CSV table of C-alpha atoms in Angstrom, one decimal:
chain,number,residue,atom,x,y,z
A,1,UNK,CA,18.9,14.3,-6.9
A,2,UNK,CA,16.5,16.4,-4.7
A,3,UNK,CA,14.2,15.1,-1.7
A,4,UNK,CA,11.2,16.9,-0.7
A,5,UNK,CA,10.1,15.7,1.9
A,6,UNK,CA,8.4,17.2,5.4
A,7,UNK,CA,10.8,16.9,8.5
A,8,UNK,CA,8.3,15.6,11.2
A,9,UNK,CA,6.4,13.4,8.4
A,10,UNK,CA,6.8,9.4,8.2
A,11,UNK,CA,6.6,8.8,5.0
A,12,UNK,CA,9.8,11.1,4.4
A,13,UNK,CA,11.6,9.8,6.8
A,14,UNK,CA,11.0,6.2,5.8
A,15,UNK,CA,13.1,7.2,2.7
A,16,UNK,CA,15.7,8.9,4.7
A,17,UNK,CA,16.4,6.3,6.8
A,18,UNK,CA,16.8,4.1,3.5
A,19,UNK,CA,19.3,6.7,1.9
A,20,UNK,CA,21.3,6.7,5.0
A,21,UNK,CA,21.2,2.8,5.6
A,22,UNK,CA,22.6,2.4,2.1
A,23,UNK,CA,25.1,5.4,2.7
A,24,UNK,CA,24.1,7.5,-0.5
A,25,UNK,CA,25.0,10.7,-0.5
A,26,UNK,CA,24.9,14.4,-2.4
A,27,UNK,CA,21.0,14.1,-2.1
A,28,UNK,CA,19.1,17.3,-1.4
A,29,UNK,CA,16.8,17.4,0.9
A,30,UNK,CA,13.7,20.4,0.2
A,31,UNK,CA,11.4,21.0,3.1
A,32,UNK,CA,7.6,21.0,2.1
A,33,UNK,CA,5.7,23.6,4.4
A,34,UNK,CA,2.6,21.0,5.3
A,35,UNK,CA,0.6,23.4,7.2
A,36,UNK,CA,1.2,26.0,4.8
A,37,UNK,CA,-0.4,23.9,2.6
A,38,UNK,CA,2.3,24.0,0.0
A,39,UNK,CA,2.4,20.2,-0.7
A,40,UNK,CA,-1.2,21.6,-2.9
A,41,UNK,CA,0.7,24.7,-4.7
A,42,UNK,CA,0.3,24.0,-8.6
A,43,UNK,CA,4.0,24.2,-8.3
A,44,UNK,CA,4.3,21.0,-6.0
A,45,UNK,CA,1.3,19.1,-7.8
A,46,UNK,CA,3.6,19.6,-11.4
A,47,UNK,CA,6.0,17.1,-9.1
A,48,UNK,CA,3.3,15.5,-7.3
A,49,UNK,CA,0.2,15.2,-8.7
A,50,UNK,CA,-2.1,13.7,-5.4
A,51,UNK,CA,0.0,16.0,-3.4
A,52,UNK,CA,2.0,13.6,-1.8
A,53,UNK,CA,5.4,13.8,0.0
A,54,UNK,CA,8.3,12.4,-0.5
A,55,UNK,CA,8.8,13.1,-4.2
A,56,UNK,CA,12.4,12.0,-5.4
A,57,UNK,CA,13.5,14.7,-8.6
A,58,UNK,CA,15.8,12.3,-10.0
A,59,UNK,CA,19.3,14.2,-12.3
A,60,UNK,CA,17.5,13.6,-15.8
A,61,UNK,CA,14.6,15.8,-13.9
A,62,UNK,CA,11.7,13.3,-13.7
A,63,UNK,CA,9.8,12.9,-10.2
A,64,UNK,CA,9.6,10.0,-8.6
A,65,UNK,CA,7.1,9.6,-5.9
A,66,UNK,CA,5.6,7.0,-3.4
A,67,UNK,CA,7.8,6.1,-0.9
A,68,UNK,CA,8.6,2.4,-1.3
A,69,UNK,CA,8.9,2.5,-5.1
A,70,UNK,CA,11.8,5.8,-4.4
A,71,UNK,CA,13.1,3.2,-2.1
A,72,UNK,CA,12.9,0.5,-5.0
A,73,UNK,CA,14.7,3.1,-7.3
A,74,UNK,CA,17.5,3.8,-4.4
A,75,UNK,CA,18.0,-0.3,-4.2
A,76,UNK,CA,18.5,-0.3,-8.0
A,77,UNK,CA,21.2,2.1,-8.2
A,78,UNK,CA,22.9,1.6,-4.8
A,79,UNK,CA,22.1,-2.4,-4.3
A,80,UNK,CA,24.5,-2.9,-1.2
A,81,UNK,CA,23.7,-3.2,1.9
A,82,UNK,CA,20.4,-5.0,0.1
A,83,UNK,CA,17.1,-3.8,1.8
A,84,UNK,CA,14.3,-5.5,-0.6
A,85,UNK,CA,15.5,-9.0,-1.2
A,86,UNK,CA,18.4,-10.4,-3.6
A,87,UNK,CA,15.6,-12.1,-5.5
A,88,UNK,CA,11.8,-12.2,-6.6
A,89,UNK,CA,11.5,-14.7,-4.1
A,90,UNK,CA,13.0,-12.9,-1.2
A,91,UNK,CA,11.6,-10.0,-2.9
A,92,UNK,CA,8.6,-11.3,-2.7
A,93,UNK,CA,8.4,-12.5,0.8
A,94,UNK,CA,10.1,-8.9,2.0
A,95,UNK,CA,7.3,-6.9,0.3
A,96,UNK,CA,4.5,-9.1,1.8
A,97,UNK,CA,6.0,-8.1,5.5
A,98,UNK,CA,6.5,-4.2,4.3
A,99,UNK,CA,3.1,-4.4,2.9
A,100,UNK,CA,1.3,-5.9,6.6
A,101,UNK,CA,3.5,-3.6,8.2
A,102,UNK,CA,2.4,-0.5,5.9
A,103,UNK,CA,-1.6,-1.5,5.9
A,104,UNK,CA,-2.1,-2.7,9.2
A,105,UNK,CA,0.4,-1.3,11.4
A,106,UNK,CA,1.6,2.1,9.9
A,107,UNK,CA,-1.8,3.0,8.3
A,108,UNK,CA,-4.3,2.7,11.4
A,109,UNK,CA,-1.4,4.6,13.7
A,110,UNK,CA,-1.6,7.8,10.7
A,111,UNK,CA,-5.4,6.9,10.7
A,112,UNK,CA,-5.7,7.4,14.4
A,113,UNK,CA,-3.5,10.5,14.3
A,114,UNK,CA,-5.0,12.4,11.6
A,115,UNK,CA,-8.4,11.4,12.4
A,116,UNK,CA,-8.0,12.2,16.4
A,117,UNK,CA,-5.2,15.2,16.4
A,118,UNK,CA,-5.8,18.6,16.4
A,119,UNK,CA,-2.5,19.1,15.0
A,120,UNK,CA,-3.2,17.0,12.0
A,121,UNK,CA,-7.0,19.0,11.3
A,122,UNK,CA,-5.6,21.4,8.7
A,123,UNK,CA,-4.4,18.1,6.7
A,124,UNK,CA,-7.2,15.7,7.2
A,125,UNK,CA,-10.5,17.0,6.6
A,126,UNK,CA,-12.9,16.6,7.5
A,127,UNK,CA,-11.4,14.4,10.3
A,128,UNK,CA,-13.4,11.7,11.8
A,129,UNK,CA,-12.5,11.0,15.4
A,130,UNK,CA,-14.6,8.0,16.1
A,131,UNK,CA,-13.7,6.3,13.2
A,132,UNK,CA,-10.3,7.5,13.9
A,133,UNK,CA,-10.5,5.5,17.5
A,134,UNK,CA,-11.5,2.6,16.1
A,135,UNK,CA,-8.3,2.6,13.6
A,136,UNK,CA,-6.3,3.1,17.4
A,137,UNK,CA,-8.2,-0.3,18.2
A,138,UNK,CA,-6.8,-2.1,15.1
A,139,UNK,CA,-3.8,-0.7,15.6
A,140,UNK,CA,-3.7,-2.4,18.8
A,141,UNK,CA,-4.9,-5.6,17.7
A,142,UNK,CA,-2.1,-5.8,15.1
A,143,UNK,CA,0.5,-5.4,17.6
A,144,UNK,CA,-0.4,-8.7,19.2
A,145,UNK,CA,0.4,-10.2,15.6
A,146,UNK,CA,3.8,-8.1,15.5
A,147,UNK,CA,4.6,-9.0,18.9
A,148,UNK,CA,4.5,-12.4,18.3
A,149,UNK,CA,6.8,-12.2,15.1
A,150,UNK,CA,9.1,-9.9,17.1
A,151,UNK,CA,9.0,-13.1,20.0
A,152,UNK,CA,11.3,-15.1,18.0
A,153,UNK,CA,13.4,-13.1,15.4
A,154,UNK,CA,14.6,-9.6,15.7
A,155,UNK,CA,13.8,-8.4,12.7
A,156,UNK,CA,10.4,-8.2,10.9
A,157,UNK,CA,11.4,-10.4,7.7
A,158,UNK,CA,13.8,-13.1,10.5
A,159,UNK,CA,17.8,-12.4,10.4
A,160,UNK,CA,18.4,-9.3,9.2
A,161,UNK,CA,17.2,-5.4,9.1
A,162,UNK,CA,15.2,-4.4,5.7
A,163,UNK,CA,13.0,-2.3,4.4
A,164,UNK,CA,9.9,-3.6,6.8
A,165,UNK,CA,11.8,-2.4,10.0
A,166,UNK,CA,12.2,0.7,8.4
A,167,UNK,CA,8.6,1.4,7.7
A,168,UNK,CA,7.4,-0.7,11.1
A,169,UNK,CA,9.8,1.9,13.1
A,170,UNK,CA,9.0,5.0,11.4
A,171,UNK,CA,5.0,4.0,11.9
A,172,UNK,CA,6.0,3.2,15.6
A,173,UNK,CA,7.9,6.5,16.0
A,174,UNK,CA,5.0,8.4,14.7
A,175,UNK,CA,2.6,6.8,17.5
A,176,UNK,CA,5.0,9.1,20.3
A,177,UNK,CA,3.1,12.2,18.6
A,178,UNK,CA,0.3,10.5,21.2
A,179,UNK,CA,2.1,9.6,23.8
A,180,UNK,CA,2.1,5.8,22.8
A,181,UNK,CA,4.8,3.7,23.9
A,182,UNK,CA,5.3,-0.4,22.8
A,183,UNK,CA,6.4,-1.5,26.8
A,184,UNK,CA,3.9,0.5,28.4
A,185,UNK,CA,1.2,-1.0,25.8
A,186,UNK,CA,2.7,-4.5,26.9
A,187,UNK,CA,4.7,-4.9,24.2
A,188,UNK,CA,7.9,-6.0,25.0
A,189,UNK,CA,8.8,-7.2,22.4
A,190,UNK,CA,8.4,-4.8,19.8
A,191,UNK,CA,10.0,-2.3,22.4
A,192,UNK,CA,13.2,-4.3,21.8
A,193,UNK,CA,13.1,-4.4,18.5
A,194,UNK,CA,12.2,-1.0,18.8
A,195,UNK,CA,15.2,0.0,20.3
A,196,UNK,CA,18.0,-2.0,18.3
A,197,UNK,CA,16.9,0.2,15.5
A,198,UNK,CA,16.8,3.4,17.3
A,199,UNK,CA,20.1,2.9,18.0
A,200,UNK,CA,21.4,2.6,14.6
A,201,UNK,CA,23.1,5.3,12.8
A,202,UNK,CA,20.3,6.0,10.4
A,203,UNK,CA,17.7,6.4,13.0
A,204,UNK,CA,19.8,9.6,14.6
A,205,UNK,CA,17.9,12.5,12.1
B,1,UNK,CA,0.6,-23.6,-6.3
B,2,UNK,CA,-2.7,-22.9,-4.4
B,3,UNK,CA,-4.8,-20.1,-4.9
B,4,UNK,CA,-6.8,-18.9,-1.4
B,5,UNK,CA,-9.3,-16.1,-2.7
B,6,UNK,CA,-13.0,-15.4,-2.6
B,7,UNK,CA,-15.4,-15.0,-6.0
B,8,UNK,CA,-16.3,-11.7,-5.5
B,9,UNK,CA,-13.8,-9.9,-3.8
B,10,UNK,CA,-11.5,-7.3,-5.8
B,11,UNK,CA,-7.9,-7.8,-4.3
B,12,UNK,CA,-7.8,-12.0,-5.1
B,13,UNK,CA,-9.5,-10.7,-8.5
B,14,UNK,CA,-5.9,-8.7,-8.9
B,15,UNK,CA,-3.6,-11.8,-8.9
B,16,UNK,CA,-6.4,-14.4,-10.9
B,17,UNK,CA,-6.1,-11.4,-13.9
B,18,UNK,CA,-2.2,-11.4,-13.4
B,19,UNK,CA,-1.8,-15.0,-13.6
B,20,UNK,CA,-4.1,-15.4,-17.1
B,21,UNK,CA,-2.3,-12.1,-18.5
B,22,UNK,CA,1.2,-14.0,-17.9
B,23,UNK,CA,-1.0,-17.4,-19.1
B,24,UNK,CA,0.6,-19.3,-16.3
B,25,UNK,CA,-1.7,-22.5,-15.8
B,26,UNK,CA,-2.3,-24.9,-12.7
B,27,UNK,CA,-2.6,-22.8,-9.8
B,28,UNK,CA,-5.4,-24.6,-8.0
B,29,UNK,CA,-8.4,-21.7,-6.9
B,30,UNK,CA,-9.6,-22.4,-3.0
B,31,UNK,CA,-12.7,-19.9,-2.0
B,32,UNK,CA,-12.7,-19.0,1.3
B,33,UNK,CA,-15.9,-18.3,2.6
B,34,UNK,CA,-15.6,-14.2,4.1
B,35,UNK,CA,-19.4,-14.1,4.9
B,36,UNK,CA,-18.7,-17.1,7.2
B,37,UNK,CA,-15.7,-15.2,8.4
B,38,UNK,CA,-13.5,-18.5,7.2
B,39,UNK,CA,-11.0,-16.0,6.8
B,40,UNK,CA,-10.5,-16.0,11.0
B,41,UNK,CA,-10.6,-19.1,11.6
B,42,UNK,CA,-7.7,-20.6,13.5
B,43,UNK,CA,-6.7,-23.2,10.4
B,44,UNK,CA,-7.0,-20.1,7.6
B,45,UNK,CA,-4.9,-18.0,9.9
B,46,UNK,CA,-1.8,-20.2,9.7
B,47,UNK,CA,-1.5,-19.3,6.1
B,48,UNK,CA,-2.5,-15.6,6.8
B,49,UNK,CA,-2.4,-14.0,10.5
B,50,UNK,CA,-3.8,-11.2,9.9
B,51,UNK,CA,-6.5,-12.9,7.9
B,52,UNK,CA,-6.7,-11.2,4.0
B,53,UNK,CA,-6.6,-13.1,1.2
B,54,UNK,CA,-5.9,-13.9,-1.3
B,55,UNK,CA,-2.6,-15.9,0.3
B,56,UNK,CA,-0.4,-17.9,-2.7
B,57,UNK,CA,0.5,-21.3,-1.0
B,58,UNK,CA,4.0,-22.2,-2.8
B,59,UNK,CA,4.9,-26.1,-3.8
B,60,UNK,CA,7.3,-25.7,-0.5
B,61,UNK,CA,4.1,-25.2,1.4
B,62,UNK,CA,5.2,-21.6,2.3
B,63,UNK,CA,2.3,-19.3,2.3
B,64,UNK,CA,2.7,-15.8,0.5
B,65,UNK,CA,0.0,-13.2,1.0
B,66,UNK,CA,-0.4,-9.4,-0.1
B,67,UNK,CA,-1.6,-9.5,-3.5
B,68,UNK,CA,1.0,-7.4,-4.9
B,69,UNK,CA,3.6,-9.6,-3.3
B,70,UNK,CA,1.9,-12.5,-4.8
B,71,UNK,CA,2.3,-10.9,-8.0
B,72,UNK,CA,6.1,-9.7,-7.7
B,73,UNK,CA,6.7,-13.5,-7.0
B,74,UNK,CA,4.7,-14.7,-9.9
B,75,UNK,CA,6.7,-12.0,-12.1
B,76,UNK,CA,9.7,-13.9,-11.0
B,77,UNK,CA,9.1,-17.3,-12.1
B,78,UNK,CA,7.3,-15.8,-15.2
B,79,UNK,CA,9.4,-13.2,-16.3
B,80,UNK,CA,7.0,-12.7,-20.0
B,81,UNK,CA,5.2,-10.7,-20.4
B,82,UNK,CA,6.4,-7.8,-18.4
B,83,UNK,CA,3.9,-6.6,-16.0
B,84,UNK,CA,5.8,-4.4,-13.4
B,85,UNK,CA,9.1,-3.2,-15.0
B,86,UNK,CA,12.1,-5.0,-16.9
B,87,UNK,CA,14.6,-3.1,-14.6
B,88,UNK,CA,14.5,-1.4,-11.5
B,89,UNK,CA,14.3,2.2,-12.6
B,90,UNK,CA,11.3,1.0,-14.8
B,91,UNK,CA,10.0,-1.3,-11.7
B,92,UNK,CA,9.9,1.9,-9.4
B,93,UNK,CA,7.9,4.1,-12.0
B,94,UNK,CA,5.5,1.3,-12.4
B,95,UNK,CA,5.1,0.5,-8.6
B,96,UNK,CA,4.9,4.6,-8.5
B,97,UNK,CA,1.5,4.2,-10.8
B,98,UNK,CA,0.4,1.5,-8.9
B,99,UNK,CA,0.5,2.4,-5.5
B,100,UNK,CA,-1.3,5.7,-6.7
B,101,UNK,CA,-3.9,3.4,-7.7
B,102,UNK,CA,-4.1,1.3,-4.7
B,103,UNK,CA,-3.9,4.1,-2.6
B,104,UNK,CA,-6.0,7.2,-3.6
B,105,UNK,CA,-8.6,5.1,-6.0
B,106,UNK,CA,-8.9,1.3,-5.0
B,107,UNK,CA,-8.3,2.7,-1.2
B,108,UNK,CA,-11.3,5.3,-1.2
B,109,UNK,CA,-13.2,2.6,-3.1
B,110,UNK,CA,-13.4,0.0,-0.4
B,111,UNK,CA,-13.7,2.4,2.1
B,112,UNK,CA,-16.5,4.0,0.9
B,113,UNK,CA,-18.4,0.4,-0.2
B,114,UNK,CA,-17.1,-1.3,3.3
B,115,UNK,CA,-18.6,1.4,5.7
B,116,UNK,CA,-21.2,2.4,3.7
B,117,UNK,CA,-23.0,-1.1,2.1
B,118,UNK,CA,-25.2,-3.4,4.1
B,119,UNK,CA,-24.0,-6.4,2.6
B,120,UNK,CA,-20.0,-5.4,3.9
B,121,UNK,CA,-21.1,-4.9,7.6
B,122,UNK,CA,-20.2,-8.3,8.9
B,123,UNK,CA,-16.8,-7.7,7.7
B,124,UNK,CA,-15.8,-4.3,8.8
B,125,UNK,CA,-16.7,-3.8,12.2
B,126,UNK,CA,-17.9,-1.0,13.2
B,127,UNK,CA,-18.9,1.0,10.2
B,128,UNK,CA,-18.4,4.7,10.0
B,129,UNK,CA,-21.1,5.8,7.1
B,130,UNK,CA,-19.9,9.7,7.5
B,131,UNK,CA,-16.4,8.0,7.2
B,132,UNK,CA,-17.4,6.1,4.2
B,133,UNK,CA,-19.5,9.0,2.5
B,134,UNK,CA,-16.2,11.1,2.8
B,135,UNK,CA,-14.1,8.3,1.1
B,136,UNK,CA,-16.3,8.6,-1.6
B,137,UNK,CA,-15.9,12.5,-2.2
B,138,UNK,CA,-12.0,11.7,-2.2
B,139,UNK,CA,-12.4,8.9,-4.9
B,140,UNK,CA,-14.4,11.2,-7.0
B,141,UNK,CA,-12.0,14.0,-6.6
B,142,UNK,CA,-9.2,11.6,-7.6
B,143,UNK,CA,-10.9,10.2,-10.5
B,144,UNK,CA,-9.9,13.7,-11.9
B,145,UNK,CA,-6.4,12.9,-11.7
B,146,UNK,CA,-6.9,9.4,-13.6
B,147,UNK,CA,-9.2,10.9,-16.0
B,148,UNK,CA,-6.8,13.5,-17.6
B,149,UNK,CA,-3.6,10.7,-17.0
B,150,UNK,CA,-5.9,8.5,-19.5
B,151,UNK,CA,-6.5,11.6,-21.7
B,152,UNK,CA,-3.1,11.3,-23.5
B,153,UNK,CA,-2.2,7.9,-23.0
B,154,UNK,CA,-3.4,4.3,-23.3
B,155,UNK,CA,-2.9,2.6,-20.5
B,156,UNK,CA,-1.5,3.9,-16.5
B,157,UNK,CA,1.8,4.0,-16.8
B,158,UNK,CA,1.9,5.0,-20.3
B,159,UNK,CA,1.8,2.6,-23.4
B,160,UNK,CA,1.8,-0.7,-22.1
B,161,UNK,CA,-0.7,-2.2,-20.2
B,162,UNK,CA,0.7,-3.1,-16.5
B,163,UNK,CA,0.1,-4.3,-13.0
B,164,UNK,CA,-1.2,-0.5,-12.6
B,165,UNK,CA,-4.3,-1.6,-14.7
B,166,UNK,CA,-4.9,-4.2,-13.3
B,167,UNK,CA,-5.4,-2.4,-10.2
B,168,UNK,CA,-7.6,0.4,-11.1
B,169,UNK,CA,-9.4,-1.9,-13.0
B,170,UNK,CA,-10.5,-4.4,-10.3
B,171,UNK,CA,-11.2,-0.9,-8.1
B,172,UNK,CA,-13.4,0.7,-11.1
B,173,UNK,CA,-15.5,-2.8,-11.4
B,174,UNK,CA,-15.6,-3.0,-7.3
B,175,UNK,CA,-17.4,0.4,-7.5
B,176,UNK,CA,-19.9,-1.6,-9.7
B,177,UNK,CA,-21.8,-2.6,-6.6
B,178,UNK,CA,-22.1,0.4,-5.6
B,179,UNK,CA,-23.9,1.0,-9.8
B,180,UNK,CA,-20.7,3.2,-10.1
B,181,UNK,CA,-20.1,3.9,-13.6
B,182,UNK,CA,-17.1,6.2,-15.2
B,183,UNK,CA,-19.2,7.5,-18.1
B,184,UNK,CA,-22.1,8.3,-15.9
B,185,UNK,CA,-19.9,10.4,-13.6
B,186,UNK,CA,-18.5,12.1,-16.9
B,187,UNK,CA,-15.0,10.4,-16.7
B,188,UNK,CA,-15.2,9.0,-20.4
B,189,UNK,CA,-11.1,8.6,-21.0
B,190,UNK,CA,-11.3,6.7,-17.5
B,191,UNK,CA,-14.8,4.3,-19.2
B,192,UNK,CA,-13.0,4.3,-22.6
B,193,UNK,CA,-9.7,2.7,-20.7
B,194,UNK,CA,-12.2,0.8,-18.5
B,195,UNK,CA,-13.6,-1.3,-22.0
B,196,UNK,CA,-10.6,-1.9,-23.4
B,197,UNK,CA,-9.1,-3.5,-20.7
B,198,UNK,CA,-12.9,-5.5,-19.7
B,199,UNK,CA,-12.4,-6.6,-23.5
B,200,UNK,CA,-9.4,-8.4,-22.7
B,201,UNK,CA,-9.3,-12.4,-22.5
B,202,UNK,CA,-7.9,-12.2,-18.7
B,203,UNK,CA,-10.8,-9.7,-17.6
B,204,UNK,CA,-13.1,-12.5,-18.4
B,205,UNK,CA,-13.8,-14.2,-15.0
């Protein structure tokens, strides 16, 4: 299988830290030029028709993209350690915290970024940085909610690490491209749980 | 079971056309009153801290929310007919189609109608109408993509109709407020999808 992915981009390295955590390995991994603009080559769009990274070319040759439902495909063929829930209940309840994580945590930190970043201004256009400022104010409303979740378990779905921590750490990670940082913010909690996963083996690309 | 949704609003609309597509009866429908902003209320946010609906209130009394959460639980305890994959392989290519939809055409959607429409402004706060305008030139330019998808094939994913209809479907009719209509844009395979599946008993609501 082959990976193309982008190596400072979240949503890649969601996956990565997925394909690690589950120890698969022989997977390819093809760097997308971003800011070459290669990701919208006729060539990529064949794989990826939005021009989206990561795309997953899978051994009978079809591309898989969208980075939970690779991560859905992963779990099916390589089910231990499980990442997703052992049921449709636990499933169920696992995607509901992914989801909150991806929509209201992940998605106003890329918001902010891309709307406020020069760096990002080739990808996002146009960009709009007050609307983009105001996604940096959700942002930090929703880390109160997080914090509090983080206050009495220490992971995001209770016991143990899944896929939520993985997408709540790569959106966290992402947020150092402006300098943010969960203690400093007041967060102490979520600079804990912050730190237990960065010190895991599939955190060190 | 316990429904939490609101009459009018797309995402609750997602799970009510799952649950009378899988024909499951006695789920009891609460509105919540959005224009009252219910939804933040200290007693609605025990079910639902970030306050969306819809939320799925289980016979346990645990609350489930995230509509396509809702929906992988409700695949679980009825299994037929299949609506997001019979295995995981098939699962991931479905949830592939599906996040497209939720992403780069329901997305855009309520972006453009939330920071853009009067009637949304006491819900998203501030509105960005530049913002919103520019969400609409990125639905229109991904309606392309949908278009020719539905230009050799029935349904989103293919043959079968799926939670990936279901999706684009409660987006497409969203855009209604906005007197959006497929034909009148000159998407006619995306209109000609769009009736079959409003001819369906579970579209009636």
């Amino acid at each position: 299988m082959k990976l193309y992915m982008s190596p400072r981009a979240p949503n890649p390295r969601r996956v990565q830290i997925f394909i690690a955590e589950k120890g698969i390995t022989g997977i390819e991994e093809i760097a997308v030029n971003l800011n070459a603009l290669e990701h919208k080559s006729p060539t990529f769009r064949a794989k990826s028709p939005l021009a989206r990274i990561p795309v997953l070319e899978l051994d009978d040759g079809r591309n898989l993209g969208e980075t939970r439902a690779i991560c859905t495909y992963l779990e099916g063929i390589a089910p231990s350690p499980n990442l997703m829930g052992a049921d449709a209940t636990e499933r169920a309840f696992i995607e509901m915290a992914d989801r909150r994580i991806e929509f209201y945590i992940l998605g106003p930190i890329a918001n902010w970024i891309r709307h406020t970043h020069p760096g990002l201004a080739p990808l996002e256009t146009p960009q709009f940085p007050a609307f983009g400022a105001s996604q940096f104010e959700k942002f930090q409303e929703n880390l109160h909610w997080l914090d509090t979740v983080l206050s009495s378990q220490d992971y995001v779905t209770g016991t143990r690490f899944t896929i939520a921590d993985i997408t709540a750490f790569c959106g966290i990670e992402f947020a150092r491209l402006m300098k943010f940082r969960p203690a400093e913010a007041g967060f102490l909690n979520i600079q804990a749980w912050r730190d237990r996963v960065a010190a895991r083996p599939s955190a060190q690309l």
